[in-house]
mmCIF file of C-alpha atoms in Angstrom:
data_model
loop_
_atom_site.group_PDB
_atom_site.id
_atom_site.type_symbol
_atom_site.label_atom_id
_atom_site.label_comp_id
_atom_site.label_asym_id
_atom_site.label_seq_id
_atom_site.Cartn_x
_atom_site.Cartn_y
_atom_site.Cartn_z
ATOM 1 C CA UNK A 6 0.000 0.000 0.000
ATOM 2 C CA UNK A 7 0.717 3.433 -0.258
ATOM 3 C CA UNK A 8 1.244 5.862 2.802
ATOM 4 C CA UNK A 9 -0.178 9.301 1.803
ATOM 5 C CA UNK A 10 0.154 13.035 4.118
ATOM 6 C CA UNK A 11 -1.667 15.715 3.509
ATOM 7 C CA UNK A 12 -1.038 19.449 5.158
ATOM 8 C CA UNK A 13 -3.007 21.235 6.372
ATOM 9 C CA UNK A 14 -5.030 18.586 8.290
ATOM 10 C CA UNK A 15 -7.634 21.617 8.909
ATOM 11 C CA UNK A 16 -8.030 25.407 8.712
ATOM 12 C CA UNK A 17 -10.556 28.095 9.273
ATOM 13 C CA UNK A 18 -9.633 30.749 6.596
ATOM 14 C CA UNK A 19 -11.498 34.083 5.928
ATOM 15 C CA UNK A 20 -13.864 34.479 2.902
ATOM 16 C CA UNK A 21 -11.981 35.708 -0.071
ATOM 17 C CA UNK A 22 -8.651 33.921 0.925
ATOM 18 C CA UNK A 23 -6.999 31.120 -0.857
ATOM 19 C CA UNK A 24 -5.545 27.536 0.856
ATOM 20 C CA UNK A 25 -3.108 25.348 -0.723
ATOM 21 C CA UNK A 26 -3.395 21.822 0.213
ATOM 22 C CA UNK A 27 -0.335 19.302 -0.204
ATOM 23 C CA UNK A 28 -0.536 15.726 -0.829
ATOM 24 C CA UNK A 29 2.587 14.076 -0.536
ATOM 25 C CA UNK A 30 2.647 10.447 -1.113
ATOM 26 C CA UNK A 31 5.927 7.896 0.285
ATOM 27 C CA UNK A 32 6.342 5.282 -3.457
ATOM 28 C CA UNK A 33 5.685 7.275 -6.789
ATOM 29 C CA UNK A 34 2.506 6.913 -8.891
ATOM 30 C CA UNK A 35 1.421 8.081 -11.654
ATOM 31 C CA UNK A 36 -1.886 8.759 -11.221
ATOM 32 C CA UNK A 37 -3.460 11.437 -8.556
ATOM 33 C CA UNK A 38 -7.090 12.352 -7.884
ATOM 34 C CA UNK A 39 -8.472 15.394 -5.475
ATOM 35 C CA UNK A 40 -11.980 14.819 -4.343
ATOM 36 C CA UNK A 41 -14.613 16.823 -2.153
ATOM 37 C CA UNK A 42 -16.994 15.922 0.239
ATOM 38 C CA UNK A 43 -18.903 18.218 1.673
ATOM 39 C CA UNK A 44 -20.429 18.128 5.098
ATOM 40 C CA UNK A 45 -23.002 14.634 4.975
ATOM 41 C CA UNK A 46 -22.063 14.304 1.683
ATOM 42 C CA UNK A 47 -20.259 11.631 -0.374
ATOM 43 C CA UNK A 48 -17.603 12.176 -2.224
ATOM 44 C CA UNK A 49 -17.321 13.839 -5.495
ATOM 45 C CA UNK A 50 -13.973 14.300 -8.157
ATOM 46 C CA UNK A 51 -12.798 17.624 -8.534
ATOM 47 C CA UNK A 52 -9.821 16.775 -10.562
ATOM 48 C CA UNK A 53 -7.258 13.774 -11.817
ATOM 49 C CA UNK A 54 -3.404 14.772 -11.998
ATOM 50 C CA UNK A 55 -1.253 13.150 -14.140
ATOM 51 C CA UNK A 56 2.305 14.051 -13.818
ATOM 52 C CA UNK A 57 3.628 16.126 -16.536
ATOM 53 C CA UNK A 58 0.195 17.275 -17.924
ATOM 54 C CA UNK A 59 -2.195 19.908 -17.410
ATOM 55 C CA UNK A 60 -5.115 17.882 -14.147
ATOM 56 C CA UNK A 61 -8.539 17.185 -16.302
ATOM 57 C CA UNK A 62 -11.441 18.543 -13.945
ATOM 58 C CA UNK A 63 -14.949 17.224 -13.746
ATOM 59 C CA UNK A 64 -17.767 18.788 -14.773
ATOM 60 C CA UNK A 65 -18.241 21.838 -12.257
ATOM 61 C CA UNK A 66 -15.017 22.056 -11.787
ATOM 62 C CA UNK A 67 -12.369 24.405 -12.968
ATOM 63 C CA UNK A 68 -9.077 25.115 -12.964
ATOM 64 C CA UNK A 69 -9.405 29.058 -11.902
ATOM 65 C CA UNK A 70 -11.073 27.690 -8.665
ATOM 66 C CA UNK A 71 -9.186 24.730 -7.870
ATOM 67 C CA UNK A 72 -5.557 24.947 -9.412
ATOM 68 C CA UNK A 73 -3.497 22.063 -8.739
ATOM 69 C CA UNK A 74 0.020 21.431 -9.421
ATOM 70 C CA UNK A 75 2.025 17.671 -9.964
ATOM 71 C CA UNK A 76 5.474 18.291 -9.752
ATOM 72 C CA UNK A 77 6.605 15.130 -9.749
ATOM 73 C CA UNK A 78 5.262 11.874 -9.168
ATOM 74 C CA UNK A 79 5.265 11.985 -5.382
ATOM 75 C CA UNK A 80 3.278 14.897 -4.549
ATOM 76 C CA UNK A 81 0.300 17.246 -5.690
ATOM 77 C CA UNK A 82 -1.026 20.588 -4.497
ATOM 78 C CA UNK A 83 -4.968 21.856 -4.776
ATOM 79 C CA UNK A 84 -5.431 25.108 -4.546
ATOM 80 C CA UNK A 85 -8.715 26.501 -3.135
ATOM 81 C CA UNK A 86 -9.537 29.821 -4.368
ATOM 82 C CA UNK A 87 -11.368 33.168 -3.582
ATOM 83 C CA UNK A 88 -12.951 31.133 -1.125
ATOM 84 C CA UNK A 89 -16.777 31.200 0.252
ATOM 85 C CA UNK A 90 -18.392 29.304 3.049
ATOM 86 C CA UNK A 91 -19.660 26.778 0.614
ATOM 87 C CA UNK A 92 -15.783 25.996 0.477
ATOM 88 C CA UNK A 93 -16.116 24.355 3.755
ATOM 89 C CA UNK A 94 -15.526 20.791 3.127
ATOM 90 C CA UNK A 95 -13.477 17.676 3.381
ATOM 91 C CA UNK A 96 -10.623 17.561 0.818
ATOM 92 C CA UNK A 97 -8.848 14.015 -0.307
ATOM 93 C CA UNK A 98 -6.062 13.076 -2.222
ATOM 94 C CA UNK A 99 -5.755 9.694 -3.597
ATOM 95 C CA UNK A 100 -3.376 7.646 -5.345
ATOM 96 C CA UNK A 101 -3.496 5.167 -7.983
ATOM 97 C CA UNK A 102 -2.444 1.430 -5.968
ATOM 98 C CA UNK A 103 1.264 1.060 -6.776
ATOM 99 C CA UNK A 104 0.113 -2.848 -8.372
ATOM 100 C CA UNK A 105 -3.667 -2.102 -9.028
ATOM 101 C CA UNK A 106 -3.878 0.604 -11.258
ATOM 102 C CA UNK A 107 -8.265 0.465 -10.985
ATOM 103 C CA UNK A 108 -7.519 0.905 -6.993
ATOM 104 C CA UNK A 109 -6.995 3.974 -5.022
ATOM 105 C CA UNK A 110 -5.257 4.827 -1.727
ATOM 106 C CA UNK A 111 -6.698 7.537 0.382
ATOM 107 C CA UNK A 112 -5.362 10.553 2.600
ATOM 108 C CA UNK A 113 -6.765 11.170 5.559
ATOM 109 C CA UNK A 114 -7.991 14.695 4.401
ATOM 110 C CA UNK A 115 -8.139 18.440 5.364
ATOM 111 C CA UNK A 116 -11.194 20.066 6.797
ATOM 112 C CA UNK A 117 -11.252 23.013 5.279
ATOM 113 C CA UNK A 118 -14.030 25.795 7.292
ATOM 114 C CA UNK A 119 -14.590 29.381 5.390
ATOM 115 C CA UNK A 120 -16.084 31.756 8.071
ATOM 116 C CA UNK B 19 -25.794 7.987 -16.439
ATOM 117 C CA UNK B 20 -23.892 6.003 -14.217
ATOM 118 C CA UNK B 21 -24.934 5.845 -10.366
ATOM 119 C CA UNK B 22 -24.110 4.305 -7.184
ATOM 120 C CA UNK B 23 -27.356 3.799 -4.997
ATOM 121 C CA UNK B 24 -27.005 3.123 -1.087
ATOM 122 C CA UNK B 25 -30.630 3.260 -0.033
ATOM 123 C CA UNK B 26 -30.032 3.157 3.911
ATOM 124 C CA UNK B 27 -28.530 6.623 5.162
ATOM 125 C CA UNK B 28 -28.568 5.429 9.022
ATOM 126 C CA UNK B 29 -28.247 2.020 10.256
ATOM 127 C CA UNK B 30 -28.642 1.379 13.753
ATOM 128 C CA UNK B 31 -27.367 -2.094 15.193
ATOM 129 C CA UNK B 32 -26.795 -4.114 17.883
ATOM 130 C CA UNK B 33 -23.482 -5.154 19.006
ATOM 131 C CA UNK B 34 -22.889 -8.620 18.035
ATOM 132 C CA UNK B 35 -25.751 -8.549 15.959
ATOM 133 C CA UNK B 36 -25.511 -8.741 11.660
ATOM 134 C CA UNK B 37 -25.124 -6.611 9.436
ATOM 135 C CA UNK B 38 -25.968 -5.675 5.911
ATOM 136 C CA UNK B 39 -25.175 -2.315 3.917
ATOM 137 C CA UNK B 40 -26.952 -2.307 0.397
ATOM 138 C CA UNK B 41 -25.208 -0.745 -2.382
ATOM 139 C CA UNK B 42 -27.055 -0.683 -6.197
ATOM 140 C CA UNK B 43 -24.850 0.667 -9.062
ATOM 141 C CA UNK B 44 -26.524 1.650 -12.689
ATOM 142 C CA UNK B 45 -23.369 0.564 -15.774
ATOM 143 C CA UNK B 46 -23.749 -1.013 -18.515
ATOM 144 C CA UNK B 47 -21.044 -3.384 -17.936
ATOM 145 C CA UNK B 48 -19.506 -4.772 -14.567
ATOM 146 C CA UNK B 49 -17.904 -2.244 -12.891
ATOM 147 C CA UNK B 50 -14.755 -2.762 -10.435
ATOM 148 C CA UNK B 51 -16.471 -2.954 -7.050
ATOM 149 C CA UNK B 52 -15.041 -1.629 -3.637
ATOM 150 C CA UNK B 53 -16.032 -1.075 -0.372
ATOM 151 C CA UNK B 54 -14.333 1.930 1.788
ATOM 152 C CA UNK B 55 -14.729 2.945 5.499
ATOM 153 C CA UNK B 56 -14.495 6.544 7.121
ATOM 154 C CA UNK B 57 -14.094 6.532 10.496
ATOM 155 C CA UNK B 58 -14.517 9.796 12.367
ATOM 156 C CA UNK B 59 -11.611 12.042 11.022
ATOM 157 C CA UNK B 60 -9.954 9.586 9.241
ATOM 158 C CA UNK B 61 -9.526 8.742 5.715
ATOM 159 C CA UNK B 62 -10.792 6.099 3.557
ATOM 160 C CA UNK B 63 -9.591 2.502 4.244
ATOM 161 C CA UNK B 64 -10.849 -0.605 1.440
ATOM 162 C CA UNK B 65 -12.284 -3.130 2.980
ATOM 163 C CA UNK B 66 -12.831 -5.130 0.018
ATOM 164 C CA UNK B 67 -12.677 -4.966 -3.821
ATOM 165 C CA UNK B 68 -14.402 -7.492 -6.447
ATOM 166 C CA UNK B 69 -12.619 -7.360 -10.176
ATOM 167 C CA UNK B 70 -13.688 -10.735 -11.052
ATOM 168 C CA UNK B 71 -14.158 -14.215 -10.493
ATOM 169 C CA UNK B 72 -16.046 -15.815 -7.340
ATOM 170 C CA UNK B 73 -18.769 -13.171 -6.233
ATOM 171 C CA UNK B 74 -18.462 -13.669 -2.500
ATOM 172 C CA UNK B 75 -15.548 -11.593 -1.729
ATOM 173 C CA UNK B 76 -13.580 -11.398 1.812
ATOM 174 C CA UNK B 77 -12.351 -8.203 3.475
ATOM 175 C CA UNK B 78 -10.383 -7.133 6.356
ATOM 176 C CA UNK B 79 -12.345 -6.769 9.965
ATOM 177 C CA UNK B 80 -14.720 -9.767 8.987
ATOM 178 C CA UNK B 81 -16.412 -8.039 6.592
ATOM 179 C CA UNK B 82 -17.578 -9.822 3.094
ATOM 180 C CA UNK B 83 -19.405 -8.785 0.211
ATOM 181 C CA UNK B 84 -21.277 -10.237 -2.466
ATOM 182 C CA UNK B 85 -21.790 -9.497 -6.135
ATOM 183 C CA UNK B 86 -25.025 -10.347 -7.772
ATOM 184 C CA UNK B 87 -24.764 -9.263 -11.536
ATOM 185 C CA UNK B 88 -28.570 -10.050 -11.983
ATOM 186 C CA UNK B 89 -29.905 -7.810 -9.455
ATOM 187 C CA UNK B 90 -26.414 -5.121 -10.259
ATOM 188 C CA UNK B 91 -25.729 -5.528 -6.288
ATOM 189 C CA UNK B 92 -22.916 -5.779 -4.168
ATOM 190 C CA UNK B 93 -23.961 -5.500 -0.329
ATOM 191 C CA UNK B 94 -21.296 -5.627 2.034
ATOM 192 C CA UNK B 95 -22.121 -8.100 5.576
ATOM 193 C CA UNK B 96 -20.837 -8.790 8.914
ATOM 194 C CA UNK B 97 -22.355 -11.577 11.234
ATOM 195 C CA UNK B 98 -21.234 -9.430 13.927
ATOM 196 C CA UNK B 99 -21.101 -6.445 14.799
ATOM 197 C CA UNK B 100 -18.849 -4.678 17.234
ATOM 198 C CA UNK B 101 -18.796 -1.305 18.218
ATOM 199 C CA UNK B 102 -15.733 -0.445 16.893
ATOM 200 C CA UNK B 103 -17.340 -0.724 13.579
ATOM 201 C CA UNK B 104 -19.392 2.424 14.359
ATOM 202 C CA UNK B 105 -18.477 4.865 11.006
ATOM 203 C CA UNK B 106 -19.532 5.693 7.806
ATOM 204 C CA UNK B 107 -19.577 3.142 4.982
ATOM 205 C CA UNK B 108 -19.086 4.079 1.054
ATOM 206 C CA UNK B 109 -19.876 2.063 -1.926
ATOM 207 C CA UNK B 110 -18.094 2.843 -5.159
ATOM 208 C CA UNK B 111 -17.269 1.819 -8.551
ATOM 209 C CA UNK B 112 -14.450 1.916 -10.935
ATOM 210 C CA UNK B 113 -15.321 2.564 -14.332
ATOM 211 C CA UNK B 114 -14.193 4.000 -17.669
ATOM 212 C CA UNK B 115 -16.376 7.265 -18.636
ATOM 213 C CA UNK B 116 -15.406 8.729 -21.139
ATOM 214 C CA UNK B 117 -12.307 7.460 -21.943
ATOM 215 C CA UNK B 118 -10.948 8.248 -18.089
ATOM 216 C CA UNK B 119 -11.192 5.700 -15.625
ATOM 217 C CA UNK B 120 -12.353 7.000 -12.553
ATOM 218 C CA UNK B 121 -14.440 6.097 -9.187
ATOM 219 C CA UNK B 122 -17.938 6.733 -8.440
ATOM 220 C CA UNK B 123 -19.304 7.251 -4.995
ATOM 221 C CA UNK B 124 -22.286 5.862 -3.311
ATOM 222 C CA UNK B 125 -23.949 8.596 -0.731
ATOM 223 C CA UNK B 126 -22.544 6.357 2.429
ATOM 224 C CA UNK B 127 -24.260 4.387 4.866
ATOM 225 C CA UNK B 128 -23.759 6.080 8.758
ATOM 226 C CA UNK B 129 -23.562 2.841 11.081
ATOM 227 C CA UNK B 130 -24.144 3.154 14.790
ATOM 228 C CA UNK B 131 -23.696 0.328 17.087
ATOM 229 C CA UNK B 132 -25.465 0.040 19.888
ATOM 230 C CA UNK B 133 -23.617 -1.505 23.333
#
């Protein structure tokens, strides 16, 4: 398996602000995923990151809100920006399984509260 | 469109009682199956994951799951319950949508286990 950090592990941030959230992961993998989930809520894709191209968001998603960055194949930043109090959620990072590339590892999250 | 159904929000249980979480997924083909479990603050751990083969599948923490192709199913079980088990349950599939193979949430199953 795959151990996988992620800083911050939660923040309360001010409405208009941004927050950059690592995800830094301990065997390289090619494949990353960031995913919300809201308060009671599942969880939904914002974005896949493949290292050395541009992340493909989902539908709702976009880059200008959520930039992320995939330096190399160990880590991954999301960027959440102009923030509002819908913002407030749970944000994951997850890895493609280093042998089981239709598996995924997950972080343990960051809450994220806008005030 | 493709959809992962868990029709029980809450589930209530004794300890040492059974247990069974329903999950319902809408493909056209067999999806890869998987089970995760969020416990308070924590991430996502698999319990269990069906690719192919035998449809009764075995997980970590005595947990098991079946696949039933006819009825598009895969309900995870316990025969007993114990009240460390008390957290939230998600359903998802694996899948290639357009071209991108990603996972698909259920809306999570909240189990509390009564002493």
């Amino acid at each position: 398996s795959a151990v996988i950090s992620q800083k911050p592990s939660r923040d309360i941030c001010q409405r208009g602000t941004s927050l950059t959230i690592q995800c830094q992961v301990d065997s390289q993998v090619t494949m990353m995923f960031w995913y919300r989930q809201q308060p009671g809520q599942s969880l939904t894709l914002i974005a896949t990151a493949n290292q050395g191209s541009e992340a493909t968001y989902e539908s709702g998603f976009v880059i200008d809100k959520f930039p992320i960055s995939r330096p190399n194949l160990t880590f991954s930043t999301l960027t959440v920006s102009n923030m509002s109090p819908e913002d407030s959620s749970i944000y994951l990072c997850s890895v493609e399984a280093p042998l089981s590339w239709n598996e995924q590892f997950f972080g343990p999250g960051t809450r994220l509260t806008v005030l | 469109a493709q959809s992962v159904t868990q029709p029980d929000i809450h589930i209530t249980v004794s300890e040492g009682a059974s247990l069974e979480l329903r999950c319902n997924y809408s493909y056209g083909a067999t999806p890869y199956l998987f089970w995760y479990v969020q416990s308070p603050g924590q991430g996502l751990q698999l319990l269990l994951k069906y690719f192919s083969g035998d449809t009764l599948v075995q997980g970590i923490k005595g947990f098991e799951a079946e696949f039933k192709r006819s009825q598009s199913s895969f309900n995870l079980r316990k025969p007993s319950v114990h009240w460390s088990d008390a957290a939230e349950y998600f359903c998802a599939v694996g899948l290639f949508t357009s071209g991108t193979y990603k996972y698909i949430f259920g809306t999570g199953t909240r189990l509390k286990v009564l002493a």
